[in-house]
Amino acid sequence: MFLWILCGVLTILVLLLVMKILILKKGINDVCVSFREHLSSDTNTLISVSSGDRQIKKLAAEINVQLRQLRKERLRFQNGDRELKEAVTNISHDLRTPLTAICGYLDLLKREDKNETAQRYLSQIEERTDAMKSLTEELFRYSVIRTEEDLIPEKLNLCRVLEDNLLSFYGVMQEKGIVPKISLPEEPVWRMLDKAALNRIFSNIVNNAVKYSDGDLTVDLTTEGTITFSNKAKSLTSVEVGRLFDRFFTVESGRSSTGLGLSIAKILTEKSGGQIAAEYHEERLYIKIQL
């Protein structure tokens, strides 16, 4: 009789322990789900649990303390990031006016009589002013692109957009003696993309290719939406190619460039859901885009 009572008591204890474990598991699962939702969404609510267990409530309370701190840090970062973008945009915009005036005065000065030394100094000033003006323009575009979040996709034929873009560089290529080799599929390659962003991506890459090319340019588009731009570039190194997408990075042979063109292309490509990469083989630069 005693054994039956003992077995009954043990059975009840086991059942209670199982129920306790199940309640704890449910409480922990609720905390995990709620924590994941709070991390993935921008909300001011805190984690709440249905469990009455003191340890589960203590766990939720500790997580809420960290969530409050994380929310403060996120808000501080977002405000600082926005203020920085606005400051860069305003500064680059404000620089345009005096630079435009300087260029105007330089044009007037070029018409005046000058000796050889003054002419040489004027040429140097004009060259550096043009570089600064170019940098300011690219800085302004970069800050605008970083600020704008939404792209407006539309159905685009990659072949047509790429052809039009290359055609716009015809004069520059002719001046540089570059005869591009272009390989496009006969059938259209359709993608849902923002047209302005796609044009900026292509133009920045082609502009970079023309700048660093040793006299050639090859463009290849596949039916899968992979675009490869390649050109001979003996002056580059593998280390420099690995940093081409870094902001403000310039190679030794391109000090007049801003270093922002390919960085902007990378940002827009990724915003468009694509991928971009640079490779360097046998003194040849390859920039590949997958859209």
GROMACS .gro file of C-alpha atoms in nm:
model
  291
    1MET     CA    1   0.000   0.000   0.000
    2PHE     CA    2   0.283   0.235   0.092
    3LEU     CA    3   0.454   0.164  -0.238
    4TRP     CA    4   0.138   0.253  -0.430
    5ILE     CA    5   0.111   0.583  -0.246
    6LEU     CA    6   0.482   0.654  -0.309
    7CYS     CA    7   0.446   0.574  -0.679
    8GLY     CA    8   0.144   0.801  -0.700
    9VAL     CA    9   0.328   1.086  -0.530
   10LEU     CA   10   0.630   1.039  -0.759
   11THR     CA   11   0.402   1.030  -1.065
   12ILE     CA   12   0.238   1.356  -0.959
   13LEU     CA   13   0.581   1.514  -0.898
   14VAL     CA   14   0.703   1.402  -1.239
   15LEU     CA   15   0.392   1.541  -1.406
   16LEU     CA   16   0.437   1.870  -1.221
   17LEU     CA   17   0.801   1.885  -1.327
   18VAL     CA   18   0.708   1.812  -1.690
   19MET     CA   19   0.442   2.083  -1.679
   20LYS     CA   20   0.695   2.322  -1.523
   21ILE     CA   21   0.947   2.244  -1.797
   22LEU     CA   22   0.684   2.290  -2.069
   23ILE     CA   23   0.578   2.624  -1.919
   24LEU     CA   24   0.943   2.734  -1.902
   25LYS     CA   25   1.003   2.627  -2.263
   26LYS     CA   26   0.693   2.817  -2.378
   27GLY     CA   27   0.800   3.124  -2.182
   28ILE     CA   28   1.153   3.114  -2.328
   29ASN     CA   29   1.013   3.062  -2.677
   30ASP     CA   30   0.781   3.362  -2.631
   31VAL     CA   31   1.079   3.573  -2.523
   32CYS     CA   32   1.284   3.457  -2.825
   33VAL     CA   33   1.003   3.530  -3.072
   34SER     CA   34   0.931   3.870  -2.921
   35PHE     CA   35   1.301   3.959  -2.910
   36ARG     CA   36   1.347   3.865  -3.275
   37GLU     CA   37   1.045   4.075  -3.376
   38HIS     CA   38   1.171   4.374  -3.180
   39LEU     CA   39   1.513   4.355  -3.346
   40SER     CA   40   1.368   4.333  -3.697
   41SER     CA   41   1.118   4.618  -3.654
   42ASP     CA   42   1.144   4.977  -3.537
   43THR     CA   43   0.909   4.973  -3.238
   44ASN     CA   44   0.901   5.138  -2.897
   45THR     CA   45   0.720   4.852  -2.727
   46LEU     CA   46   0.900   4.621  -2.485
   47ILE     CA   47   0.900   4.245  -2.450
   48SER     CA   48   0.606   4.106  -2.251
   49VAL     CA   49   0.557   3.745  -2.146
   50SER     CA   50   0.248   3.550  -2.048
   51SER     CA   51   0.443   3.320  -1.817
   52GLY     CA   52   0.411   3.380  -1.445
   53ASP     CA   53   0.750   3.228  -1.375
   54ARG     CA   54   0.977   3.469  -1.189
   55GLN     CA   55   1.292   3.366  -1.378
   56ILE     CA   56   1.125   3.416  -1.717
   57LYS     CA   57   1.000   3.758  -1.607
   58LYS     CA   58   1.351   3.845  -1.486
   59LEU     CA   59   1.496   3.737  -1.822
   60ALA     CA   60   1.242   3.953  -2.008
   61ALA     CA   61   1.318   4.249  -1.780
   62GLU     CA   62   1.694   4.220  -1.842
   63ILE     CA   63   1.637   4.202  -2.219
   64ASN     CA   64   1.410   4.509  -2.201
   65VAL     CA   65   1.691   4.702  -2.031
   66GLN     CA   66   1.920   4.618  -2.322
   67LEU     CA   67   1.648   4.697  -2.575
   68ARG     CA   68   1.604   5.044  -2.427
   69GLN     CA   69   1.978   5.105  -2.452
   70LEU     CA   70   1.989   4.965  -2.806
   71ARG     CA   71   1.697   5.190  -2.907
   72LYS     CA   72   1.878   5.497  -2.773
   73GLU     CA   73   2.197   5.405  -2.960
   74ARG     CA   74   2.002   5.337  -3.282
   75LEU     CA   75   1.821   5.670  -3.257
   76ARG     CA   76   2.148   5.852  -3.189
   77PHE     CA   77   2.310   5.682  -3.488
   78GLN     CA   78   2.016   5.756  -3.720
   79ASN     CA   79   2.006   6.122  -3.618
   80GLY     CA   80   2.383   6.155  -3.653
   81ASP     CA   81   2.383   5.978  -3.989
   82ARG     CA   82   2.103   6.200  -4.118
   83GLU     CA   83   2.271   6.517  -3.993
   84LEU     CA   84   2.600   6.412  -4.153
   85LYS     CA   85   2.431   6.346  -4.488
   86GLU     CA   86   2.252   6.681  -4.473
   87ALA     CA   87   2.576   6.858  -4.378
   88VAL     CA   88   2.769   6.699  -4.667
   89THR     CA   89   2.487   6.784  -4.908
   90ASN     CA   90   2.471   7.147  -4.789
   91ILE     CA   91   2.848   7.196  -4.790
   92SER     CA   92   2.893   7.049  -5.136
   93HIS     CA   93   2.602   7.259  -5.261
   94ASP     CA   94   2.743   7.576  -5.105
   95LEU     CA   95   3.084   7.512  -5.264
   96ARG     CA   96   2.932   7.518  -5.610
   97THR     CA   97   2.869   7.894  -5.614
   98PRO     CA   98   3.223   8.017  -5.534
   99LEU     CA   99   3.375   7.751  -5.759
  100THR     CA  100   3.154   7.860  -6.047
  101ALA     CA  101   3.262   8.221  -5.986
  102ILE     CA  102   3.630   8.120  -5.978
  103CYS     CA  103   3.592   7.935  -6.309
  104GLY     CA  104   3.429   8.244  -6.456
  105TYR     CA  105   3.714   8.471  -6.348
  106LEU     CA  106   3.967   8.220  -6.481
  107ASP     CA  107   3.796   8.231  -6.820
  108LEU     CA  108   3.821   8.611  -6.817
  109LEU     CA  109   4.185   8.598  -6.710
  110LYS     CA  110   4.270   8.361  -6.997
  111ARG     CA  111   4.174   8.637  -7.241
  112GLU     CA  112   4.425   8.883  -7.094
  113ASP     CA  113   4.785   8.919  -7.210
  114LYS     CA  114   5.021   8.712  -6.996
  115ASN     CA  115   5.384   8.616  -6.999
  116GLU     CA  116   5.493   8.252  -7.013
  117THR     CA  117   5.527   8.215  -6.636
  118ALA     CA  118   5.183   8.361  -6.567
  119GLN     CA  119   5.034   8.134  -6.833
  120ARG     CA  120   5.193   7.830  -6.669
  121TYR     CA  121   5.061   7.929  -6.326
  122LEU     CA  122   4.716   7.993  -6.471
  123SER     CA  123   4.708   7.650  -6.631
  124GLN     CA  124   4.794   7.488  -6.297
  125ILE     CA  125   4.525   7.688  -6.116
  126GLU     CA  126   4.269   7.598  -6.382
  127GLU     CA  127   4.356   7.229  -6.363
  128ARG     CA  128   4.323   7.215  -5.984
  129THR     CA  129   4.003   7.420  -5.990
  130ASP     CA  130   3.846   7.179  -6.241
  131ALA     CA  131   3.949   6.887  -6.018
  132MET     CA  132   3.794   7.053  -5.714
  133LYS     CA  133   3.478   7.132  -5.906
  134SER     CA  134   3.454   6.771  -6.020
  135LEU     CA  135   3.507   6.649  -5.664
  136THR     CA  136   3.236   6.882  -5.535
  137GLU     CA  137   2.989   6.759  -5.797
  138GLU     CA  138   3.060   6.395  -5.719
  139LEU     CA  139   3.040   6.461  -5.344
  140PHE     CA  140   2.701   6.623  -5.394
  141ARG     CA  141   2.576   6.331  -5.605
  142TYR     CA  142   2.709   6.081  -5.353
  143SER     CA  143   2.536   6.250  -5.059
  144VAL     CA  144   2.209   6.269  -5.253
  145ILE     CA  145   2.228   5.899  -5.345
  146ARG     CA  146   2.300   5.804  -4.983
  147THR     CA  147   2.000   6.009  -4.869
  148GLU     CA  148   1.751   5.884  -5.125
  149GLU     CA  149   1.619   5.545  -5.019
  150ASP     CA  150   1.362   5.453  -5.282
  151LEU     CA  151   1.421   5.361  -5.645
  152ILE     CA  152   1.138   5.350  -5.897
  153PRO     CA  153   1.170   5.026  -6.096
  154GLU     CA  154   1.034   4.991  -6.446
  155LYS     CA  155   1.068   4.726  -6.715
  156LEU     CA  156   1.396   4.795  -6.895
  157ASN     CA  157   1.588   4.626  -7.175
  158LEU     CA  158   1.948   4.610  -7.053
  159CYS     CA  159   2.073   4.592  -7.413
  160ARG     CA  160   1.908   4.921  -7.507
  161VAL     CA  161   2.013   5.110  -7.194
  162LEU     CA  162   2.372   4.987  -7.229
  163GLU     CA  163   2.386   5.078  -7.599
  164ASP     CA  164   2.254   5.431  -7.533
  165ASN     CA  165   2.503   5.478  -7.251
  166LEU     CA  166   2.802   5.367  -7.456
  167LEU     CA  167   2.687   5.591  -7.741
  168SER     CA  168   2.699   5.893  -7.508
  169PHE     CA  169   3.073   5.827  -7.457
  170TYR     CA  170   3.146   5.805  -7.831
  171GLY     CA  171   3.318   6.145  -7.847
  172VAL     CA  172   3.536   6.082  -7.539
  173MET     CA  173   3.636   5.737  -7.666
  174GLN     CA  174   3.720   5.875  -8.009
  175GLU     CA  175   3.937   6.142  -7.849
  176LYS     CA  176   4.118   5.872  -7.648
  177GLY     CA  177   4.155   5.648  -7.953
  178ILE     CA  178   3.940   5.374  -7.798
  179VAL     CA  179   3.735   5.150  -8.029
  180PRO     CA  180   3.513   4.947  -7.795
  181LYS     CA  181   3.434   4.580  -7.858
  182ILE     CA  182   3.072   4.526  -7.766
  183SER     CA  183   2.898   4.189  -7.738
  184LEU     CA  184   2.521   4.198  -7.677
  185PRO     CA  185   2.265   3.918  -7.709
  186GLU     CA  186   2.021   3.940  -7.998
  187GLU     CA  187   1.718   3.896  -7.773
  188PRO     CA  188   1.623   4.162  -7.515
  189VAL     CA  189   1.732   4.114  -7.153
  190TRP     CA  190   1.447   4.251  -6.943
  191ARG     CA  191   1.483   4.363  -6.581
  192MET     CA  192   1.274   4.569  -6.339
  193LEU     CA  193   1.514   4.853  -6.251
  194ASP     CA  194   1.529   5.227  -6.193
  195LYS     CA  195   1.637   5.381  -6.524
  196ALA     CA  196   1.824   5.678  -6.378
  197ALA     CA  197   2.013   5.453  -6.136
  198LEU     CA  198   2.102   5.205  -6.412
  199ASN     CA  199   2.230   5.484  -6.636
  200ARG     CA  200   2.441   5.621  -6.351
  201ILE     CA  201   2.588   5.274  -6.285
  202PHE     CA  202   2.683   5.222  -6.649
  203SER     CA  203   2.815   5.576  -6.703
  204ASN     CA  204   3.033   5.568  -6.390
  205ILE     CA  205   3.186   5.235  -6.490
  206VAL     CA  206   3.244   5.338  -6.853
  207ASN     CA  207   3.390   5.669  -6.736
  208ASN     CA  208   3.627   5.478  -6.506
  209ALA     CA  209   3.722   5.243  -6.791
  210VAL     CA  210   3.798   5.532  -7.027
  211LYS     CA  211   4.001   5.703  -6.754
  212TYR     CA  212   4.226   5.405  -6.677
  213SER     CA  213   4.224   5.220  -7.010
  214ASP     CA  214   4.545   5.173  -7.204
  215GLY     CA  215   4.353   5.216  -7.529
  216ASP     CA  216   4.084   4.949  -7.535
  217LEU     CA  217   3.744   4.862  -7.387
  218THR     CA  218   3.541   4.542  -7.406
  219VAL     CA  219   3.177   4.523  -7.296
  220ASP     CA  220   2.993   4.192  -7.276
  221LEU     CA  221   2.629   4.135  -7.177
  222THR     CA  222   2.488   3.784  -7.133
  223THR     CA  223   2.126   3.669  -7.145
  224GLU     CA  224   2.152   3.601  -6.768
  225GLY     CA  225   2.203   3.973  -6.702
  226THR     CA  226   2.578   3.967  -6.635
  227ILE     CA  227   2.762   4.270  -6.773
  228THR     CA  228   3.142   4.263  -6.789
  229PHE     CA  229   3.349   4.573  -6.860
  230SER     CA  230   3.718   4.506  -6.919
  231ASN     CA  231   4.017   4.705  -7.033
  232LYS     CA  232   4.395   4.688  -7.028
  233ALA     CA  233   4.528   4.881  -6.728
  234LYS     CA  234   4.899   4.828  -6.668
  235SER     CA  235   4.919   5.109  -6.414
  236LEU     CA  236   4.686   4.932  -6.168
  237THR     CA  237   4.777   4.675  -5.903
  238SER     CA  238   4.569   4.399  -5.743
  239VAL     CA  239   4.566   4.595  -5.414
  240GLU     CA  240   4.433   4.909  -5.586
  241VAL     CA  241   4.167   4.709  -5.773
  242GLY     CA  242   4.050   4.564  -5.442
  243ARG     CA  243   3.985   4.919  -5.318
  244LEU     CA  244   3.827   5.068  -5.631
  245PHE     CA  245   3.482   5.074  -5.469
  246ASP     CA  246   3.606   5.249  -5.155
  247ARG     CA  247   3.491   5.605  -5.106
  248PHE     CA  248   3.745   5.869  -5.215
  249PHE     CA  249   4.007   5.607  -5.309
  250THR     CA  250   4.215   5.710  -5.610
  251VAL     CA  251   4.505   5.537  -5.780
  252GLU     CA  252   4.831   5.714  -5.850
  253SER     CA  253   4.756   5.753  -6.219
  254GLY     CA  254   4.420   5.913  -6.157
  255ARG     CA  255   4.473   6.189  -5.904
  256SER     CA  256   4.240   6.417  -6.096
  257SER     CA  257   3.954   6.176  -6.027
  258THR     CA  258   3.729   6.194  -5.719
  259GLY     CA  259   3.725   5.827  -5.627
  260LEU     CA  260   3.347   5.837  -5.587
  261GLY     CA  261   3.229   5.710  -5.926
  262LEU     CA  262   3.264   5.339  -5.860
  263SER     CA  263   3.152   5.380  -5.499
  264ILE     CA  264   2.827   5.532  -5.628
  265ALA     CA  265   2.795   5.250  -5.883
  266LYS     CA  266   2.830   4.994  -5.603
  267ILE     CA  267   2.568   5.164  -5.384
  268LEU     CA  268   2.316   5.185  -5.669
  269THR     CA  269   2.384   4.830  -5.786
  270GLU     CA  270   2.321   4.690  -5.439
  271LYS     CA  271   2.012   4.908  -5.395
  272SER     CA  272   1.888   4.761  -5.723
  273GLY     CA  273   1.931   4.410  -5.585
  274GLY     CA  274   2.241   4.335  -5.793
  275GLN     CA  275   2.606   4.258  -5.728
  276ILE     CA  276   2.924   4.425  -5.851
  277ALA     CA  277   3.287   4.316  -5.825
  278ALA     CA  278   3.629   4.405  -5.967
  279GLU     CA  279   3.903   4.162  -6.070
  280TYR     CA  280   4.252   4.203  -6.209
  281HIS     CA  281   4.418   3.941  -6.429
  282GLU     CA  282   4.723   3.973  -6.654
  283GLU     CA  283   4.725   4.354  -6.638
  284ARG     CA  284   4.356   4.365  -6.732
  285LEU     CA  285   4.077   4.516  -6.520
  286TYR     CA  286   3.738   4.341  -6.511
  287ILE     CA  287   3.429   4.496  -6.354
  288LYS     CA  288   3.135   4.257  -6.343
  289ILE     CA  289   2.775   4.338  -6.263
  290GLN     CA  290   2.502   4.083  -6.203
  291LEU     CA  291   2.150   4.224  -6.234
   0.00000   0.00000   0.00000
